[in-house]
Short mmCIF file of C-alpha atoms in Angstrom, two decimals:
data_model
loop_
_atom_site.label_atom_id
_atom_site.label_comp_id
_atom_site.label_asym_id
_atom_site.label_seq_id
_atom_site.Cartn_x
_atom_site.Cartn_y
_atom_site.Cartn_z
CA MET A 1 2.08 -12.46 16.32
CA VAL A 2 0.10 -10.64 13.89
CA THR A 3 -3.45 -10.02 14.94
CA LYS A 4 -5.77 -10.60 12.43
CA ALA A 5 -6.51 -7.74 10.46
CA ASN A 6 -10.29 -7.96 9.97
CA GLU A 7 -10.22 -7.48 13.54
CA VAL A 8 -8.07 -4.54 13.37
CA SER A 9 -8.63 -2.50 10.24
CA CYS A 10 -11.36 -0.69 8.53
CA PRO A 11 -12.21 -1.73 5.03
CA VAL A 12 -12.69 -0.66 1.63
CA LYS A 13 -15.98 0.22 0.66
CA LYS A 14 -16.43 -2.20 -2.96
CA SER A 15 -12.79 -3.26 -3.30
CA LEU A 16 -10.87 -5.99 -4.96
CA LEU A 17 -8.28 -8.27 -3.03
CA LEU A 18 -5.54 -8.08 -6.16
CA GLY A 19 -2.18 -9.67 -6.56
CA VAL A 20 0.21 -9.93 -8.95
CA LEU A 21 3.62 -12.37 -9.92
CA LEU A 22 5.89 -9.63 -11.06
CA GLY A 23 8.76 -11.81 -13.16
CA CYS A 24 12.28 -10.80 -14.27
CA LEU A 25 11.83 -9.86 -17.47
CA SER A 26 11.65 -5.87 -18.55
CA VAL A 27 8.77 -4.02 -18.30
CA VAL A 28 6.44 -3.43 -21.50
CA SER A 29 4.83 0.07 -20.86
CA ASN A 30 4.00 1.43 -24.21
CA ALA A 31 0.73 1.09 -25.29
CA GLN A 32 1.60 -0.32 -28.77
CA ASP A 33 4.39 -2.61 -27.30
CA LEU A 34 1.76 -4.39 -24.79
CA PRO A 35 1.91 -8.42 -25.46
CA ILE A 36 -1.69 -8.79 -24.49
CA ASN A 37 -5.04 -7.75 -26.50
CA THR A 38 -6.62 -5.03 -24.13
CA ASP A 39 -9.74 -4.35 -26.04
CA ARG A 40 -11.74 -6.16 -23.47
CA LEU A 41 -9.85 -4.47 -20.56
CA ASN A 42 -10.43 -1.27 -22.27
CA ALA A 43 -14.25 -1.96 -22.19
CA LEU A 44 -14.14 -2.60 -18.64
CA LYS A 45 -12.71 0.79 -18.33
CA ILE A 46 -9.24 -1.45 -17.28
CA THR A 47 -6.26 0.51 -18.16
CA VAL A 48 -2.82 -1.43 -18.22
CA SER A 49 0.25 0.68 -17.78
CA LYS A 50 3.12 -2.16 -17.12
CA VAL A 51 2.82 -5.98 -18.00
CA GLU A 52 5.22 -8.51 -17.61
CA LYS A 53 5.66 -12.35 -17.99
CA THR A 54 4.54 -14.83 -15.66
CA PRO A 55 6.50 -18.42 -15.49
CA ILE A 56 2.81 -19.62 -16.66
CA GLU A 57 2.75 -19.50 -21.07
CA GLY A 58 0.42 -17.06 -22.04
CA ILE A 59 -0.11 -15.30 -18.61
CA TYR A 60 1.05 -11.97 -17.73
CA ALA A 61 0.78 -9.63 -14.45
CA ALA A 62 -0.69 -6.04 -15.38
CA VAL A 63 -0.42 -3.03 -13.48
CA THR A 64 -3.59 -1.64 -14.02
CA ASN A 65 -5.74 1.72 -12.60
CA GLN A 66 -7.79 -0.98 -11.10
CA GLY A 67 -4.70 -2.97 -8.94
CA LEU A 68 -2.87 -5.74 -10.13
CA LEU A 69 -4.10 -8.31 -12.16
CA TYR A 70 -3.42 -11.56 -14.48
CA VAL A 71 -4.44 -11.71 -17.99
CA SER A 72 -4.34 -14.02 -20.65
CA ALA A 73 -2.30 -13.00 -24.16
CA ASP A 74 -5.63 -12.88 -25.87
CA GLY A 75 -7.37 -10.84 -23.29
CA ASN A 76 -10.45 -13.02 -22.99
CA TYR A 77 -9.36 -13.89 -19.21
CA LEU A 78 -8.73 -12.21 -16.10
CA PHE A 79 -7.99 -12.89 -12.60
CA ALA A 80 -6.55 -12.74 -9.13
CA GLY A 81 -5.17 -14.67 -6.82
CA ASN A 82 -2.12 -15.71 -5.46
CA LEU A 83 0.46 -17.88 -7.98
CA PHE A 84 3.04 -20.58 -5.78
CA ASP A 85 6.33 -22.21 -6.90
CA ILE A 86 5.30 -26.24 -5.64
CA ARG A 87 8.19 -27.55 -6.84
CA SER A 88 9.99 -27.98 -3.73
CA ASN A 89 8.89 -28.93 -0.50
CA ALA A 90 8.23 -25.66 0.95
CA PRO A 91 6.02 -23.85 -1.43
CA VAL A 92 7.08 -20.00 -2.10
CA ASN A 93 4.50 -17.33 -3.04
CA LEU A 94 6.12 -15.80 -5.83
CA THR A 95 2.69 -13.09 -5.67
CA ASP A 96 3.94 -11.99 -2.27
CA GLN A 97 7.57 -11.50 -3.58
CA GLY A 98 6.54 -9.37 -6.63
CA MET A 99 4.45 -7.54 -4.39
CA ALA A 100 6.69 -6.67 -2.12
CA GLU A 101 9.24 -5.44 -4.60
CA LEU A 102 6.41 -3.76 -6.56
CA ARG A 103 5.67 -1.81 -3.02
CA GLN A 104 9.48 -0.80 -2.52
CA GLN A 105 9.46 0.77 -5.88
CA GLN A 106 6.26 2.56 -5.90
CA LEU A 107 6.75 3.77 -2.57
CA LYS A 108 10.28 5.38 -3.59
CA ASN A 109 8.36 7.50 -5.86
CA VAL A 110 6.08 9.24 -3.14
CA GLU A 111 8.66 9.91 -0.69
CA ASP A 112 7.97 13.42 -0.76
CA GLN A 113 4.83 13.54 -0.01
CA MET A 114 4.73 11.93 3.01
CA VAL A 115 3.73 13.17 6.07
CA VAL A 116 6.31 11.67 8.39
CA TYR A 117 6.53 11.70 12.44
CA LYS A 118 10.17 10.72 12.80
CA ALA A 119 11.45 9.09 15.94
CA ASP A 120 14.73 10.84 17.80
CA ASN A 121 16.66 7.06 17.79
CA GLU A 122 15.31 5.88 14.69
CA LYS A 123 15.73 2.38 13.84
CA TYR A 124 13.16 1.66 11.29
CA HIS A 125 10.47 3.25 9.22
CA VAL A 126 7.01 1.96 8.27
CA THR A 127 4.80 3.24 5.40
CA ILE A 128 1.15 3.55 6.62
CA PHE A 129 -1.62 4.28 4.56
CA THR A 130 -4.45 6.23 6.90
CA ASP A 131 -7.77 7.40 6.87
CA PRO A 132 -8.88 9.84 9.96
CA THR A 133 -12.38 8.11 10.05
CA CYS A 134 -10.97 4.87 10.76
CA PRO A 135 -11.22 3.82 14.39
CA TYR A 136 -8.32 1.92 14.57
CA CYS A 137 -6.19 4.63 12.34
CA LYS A 138 -7.47 7.15 15.36
CA LYS A 139 -6.25 4.39 17.93
CA LEU A 140 -2.52 4.09 16.31
CA HIS A 141 -2.40 8.14 15.61
CA LYS A 142 -3.37 8.00 19.50
CA ALA A 143 -0.26 5.93 20.66
CA MET A 144 2.45 7.52 18.21
CA PRO A 145 4.48 8.49 21.41
CA GLU A 146 4.57 4.72 21.59
CA TYR A 147 6.21 4.17 17.90
CA LEU A 148 8.56 6.99 18.07
CA ALA A 149 9.84 5.31 21.43
CA GLU A 150 10.32 2.23 19.81
CA GLY A 151 12.35 4.08 17.47
CA ILE A 152 9.82 3.49 14.51
CA THR A 153 9.55 6.61 12.38
CA VAL A 154 5.81 6.82 10.94
CA ARG A 155 5.52 7.92 7.35
CA TYR A 156 2.16 8.58 6.50
CA LEU A 157 0.21 8.12 2.98
CA ALA A 158 -3.64 8.98 2.39
CA PHE A 159 -5.79 6.23 1.74
CA PRO A 160 -9.92 7.27 1.85
CA ARG A 161 -11.16 3.70 2.38
CA GLY A 162 -14.51 5.21 1.14
CA GLY A 163 -13.65 6.78 -1.93
CA MET A 164 -12.77 10.61 -3.02
CA ARG A 165 -16.08 12.00 -2.07
CA THR A 166 -16.12 11.14 1.44
CA LYS A 167 -15.30 13.13 4.66
CA GLY A 168 -12.37 11.26 5.41
CA ALA A 169 -10.87 12.72 1.71
CA TYR A 170 -11.54 16.06 2.65
CA GLN A 171 -9.52 15.77 5.82
CA LEU A 172 -6.77 13.87 4.14
CA ARG A 173 -7.01 17.32 1.65
CA GLN A 174 -6.98 19.35 4.61
CA ILE A 175 -3.65 17.47 6.04
CA TRP A 176 -1.90 17.43 2.81
CA CYS A 177 -3.05 21.32 2.11
CA SER A 178 -1.67 22.73 5.30
CA ASP A 179 1.16 24.39 6.11
CA ASP A 180 1.94 21.96 8.85
CA PRO A 181 0.46 18.66 8.16
CA ARG A 182 1.67 17.18 11.33
CA GLN A 183 -0.05 19.63 13.83
CA THR A 184 -3.36 19.88 10.99
CA PHE A 185 -3.26 15.46 11.80
CA ASN A 186 -3.21 15.74 15.04
CA ALA A 187 -5.79 18.39 15.44
CA ILE A 188 -7.92 16.22 13.16
CA GLU A 189 -7.25 13.58 15.50
CA GLN A 190 -8.46 15.50 18.51
CA HIS A 191 -11.91 16.70 16.87
CA GLU A 192 -10.52 19.61 16.66
CA ASN A 193 -12.14 22.37 14.02
CA VAL A 194 -9.35 22.70 11.36
CA ASP A 195 -9.61 25.91 9.21
CA VAL A 196 -7.72 25.10 5.90
CA ASP A 197 -8.29 25.80 2.34
CA VAL A 198 -8.41 22.45 0.03
CA ASP A 199 -7.93 23.83 -2.97
CA CYS A 200 -4.31 22.94 -3.42
CA ASP A 201 -2.61 20.39 -5.51
CA ALA A 202 -2.68 17.64 -2.46
CA PRO A 203 -1.94 14.10 -3.94
CA VAL A 204 -4.86 12.34 -1.90
CA ALA A 205 -6.43 10.78 -5.22
CA GLU A 206 -2.91 9.81 -6.14
CA HIS A 207 -2.49 7.74 -2.56
CA TYR A 208 -5.40 6.33 -3.04
CA GLN A 209 -5.19 4.68 -6.73
CA LEU A 210 -1.33 3.84 -5.69
CA GLY A 211 -2.77 1.91 -2.34
CA GLN A 212 -5.56 -0.23 -4.98
CA VAL A 213 -2.45 -0.94 -6.90
CA ILE A 214 -0.12 -2.48 -4.45
CA GLY A 215 -3.03 -4.31 -2.41
CA VAL A 216 -4.52 -2.21 0.15
CA THR A 217 -8.16 -3.12 1.14
CA GLY A 218 -8.22 -1.67 4.41
CA THR A 219 -6.60 0.86 6.68
CA PRO A 220 -4.44 1.19 8.54
CA ALA A 221 -2.30 -0.70 6.16
CA ILE A 222 1.08 -0.78 7.27
CA ILE A 223 4.15 -1.33 4.66
CA LEU A 224 7.25 -2.42 6.46
CA PRO A 225 10.89 -1.86 4.68
CA ASN A 226 11.13 -5.11 2.79
CA GLY A 227 7.77 -4.40 0.93
CA GLN A 228 5.71 -6.58 3.28
CA MET A 229 2.00 -5.34 3.81
CA ILE A 230 0.51 -5.92 7.33
CA PRO A 231 -2.79 -5.02 7.43
CA GLY A 232 -4.35 -3.60 10.30
CA TYR A 233 -3.64 -1.86 13.56
CA GLN A 234 -0.33 -3.32 15.69
CA THR A 235 1.07 -2.18 19.07
CA ALA A 236 4.03 -0.46 18.93
CA ALA A 237 5.55 -3.56 20.71
CA GLN A 238 4.21 -5.84 18.72
CA LEU A 239 5.38 -3.65 15.42
CA ALA A 240 9.15 -3.20 17.02
CA ASP A 241 9.31 -7.32 17.39
CA LEU A 242 7.90 -7.79 13.56
CA LEU A 243 10.83 -5.29 12.63
CA LYS A 244 13.47 -6.90 14.38
CA GLN A 245 12.37 -9.83 13.43
CA GLN A 246 12.89 -8.88 9.88
CA SER A 247 16.01 -7.05 10.08
CA GLN A 248 17.65 -10.22 11.65
CA SER A 249 16.40 -12.07 8.77
CA ALA A 250 17.57 -9.63 6.10
CA MET A 251 21.29 -9.83 7.64
CA GLN A 252 20.98 -13.52 8.45
CA TYR A 253 20.18 -13.42 4.28
CA ALA A 254 23.02 -11.26 3.55
CA GLU A 255 25.44 -13.55 5.14
#
């Protein structure tokens, strides 16, 4: 059973829980081609990068610099939340499905920026948004040998939950600027002094914005291979069970 997120995660300050339905139509990315009026969004400093139709006439799913939002075509209405298809006996959360696809797509773009702890007998991999100042992130990292023993490769991305002007952001820059990110990560988690020049092109801000876009609201945020996000700490055994169930479900679906 997955433990409740609010008991095992460190929340983001002043964050919004954002959701979106990604439709099956092609993405519109050029500002002049956007099918929605963005004047009011721009006034709110919300920049739209991609737009897709939803099954609801006149409502669009927008990828923005503040996350994923629903917007009316005239730009007068803006909201976030889950959209369900209730035409069958078992309601389907279309937003969750769309978000999972979006996470998979977006994570592919930053695979070369991850700090990876690879399991020798790799069976699964997970991507984790982390902050060294988060107690549950520390707990997870301390148990790294247990995850690796379960065959789980851990791929880290940076997510300073308090923003870019925090101790967490600075420590994350130290990690990503280091010649040996894993060694520096371990040293920081063990409260050792780290002397690393942070004047480098570290992708911490990029990871932070990415996390906001794909719905990260606290750390650790664990992304499974199918794009499902587990908000909060999971033991190695819990995570291995979850990954096994997901793998079996995928195999059954393929059949």
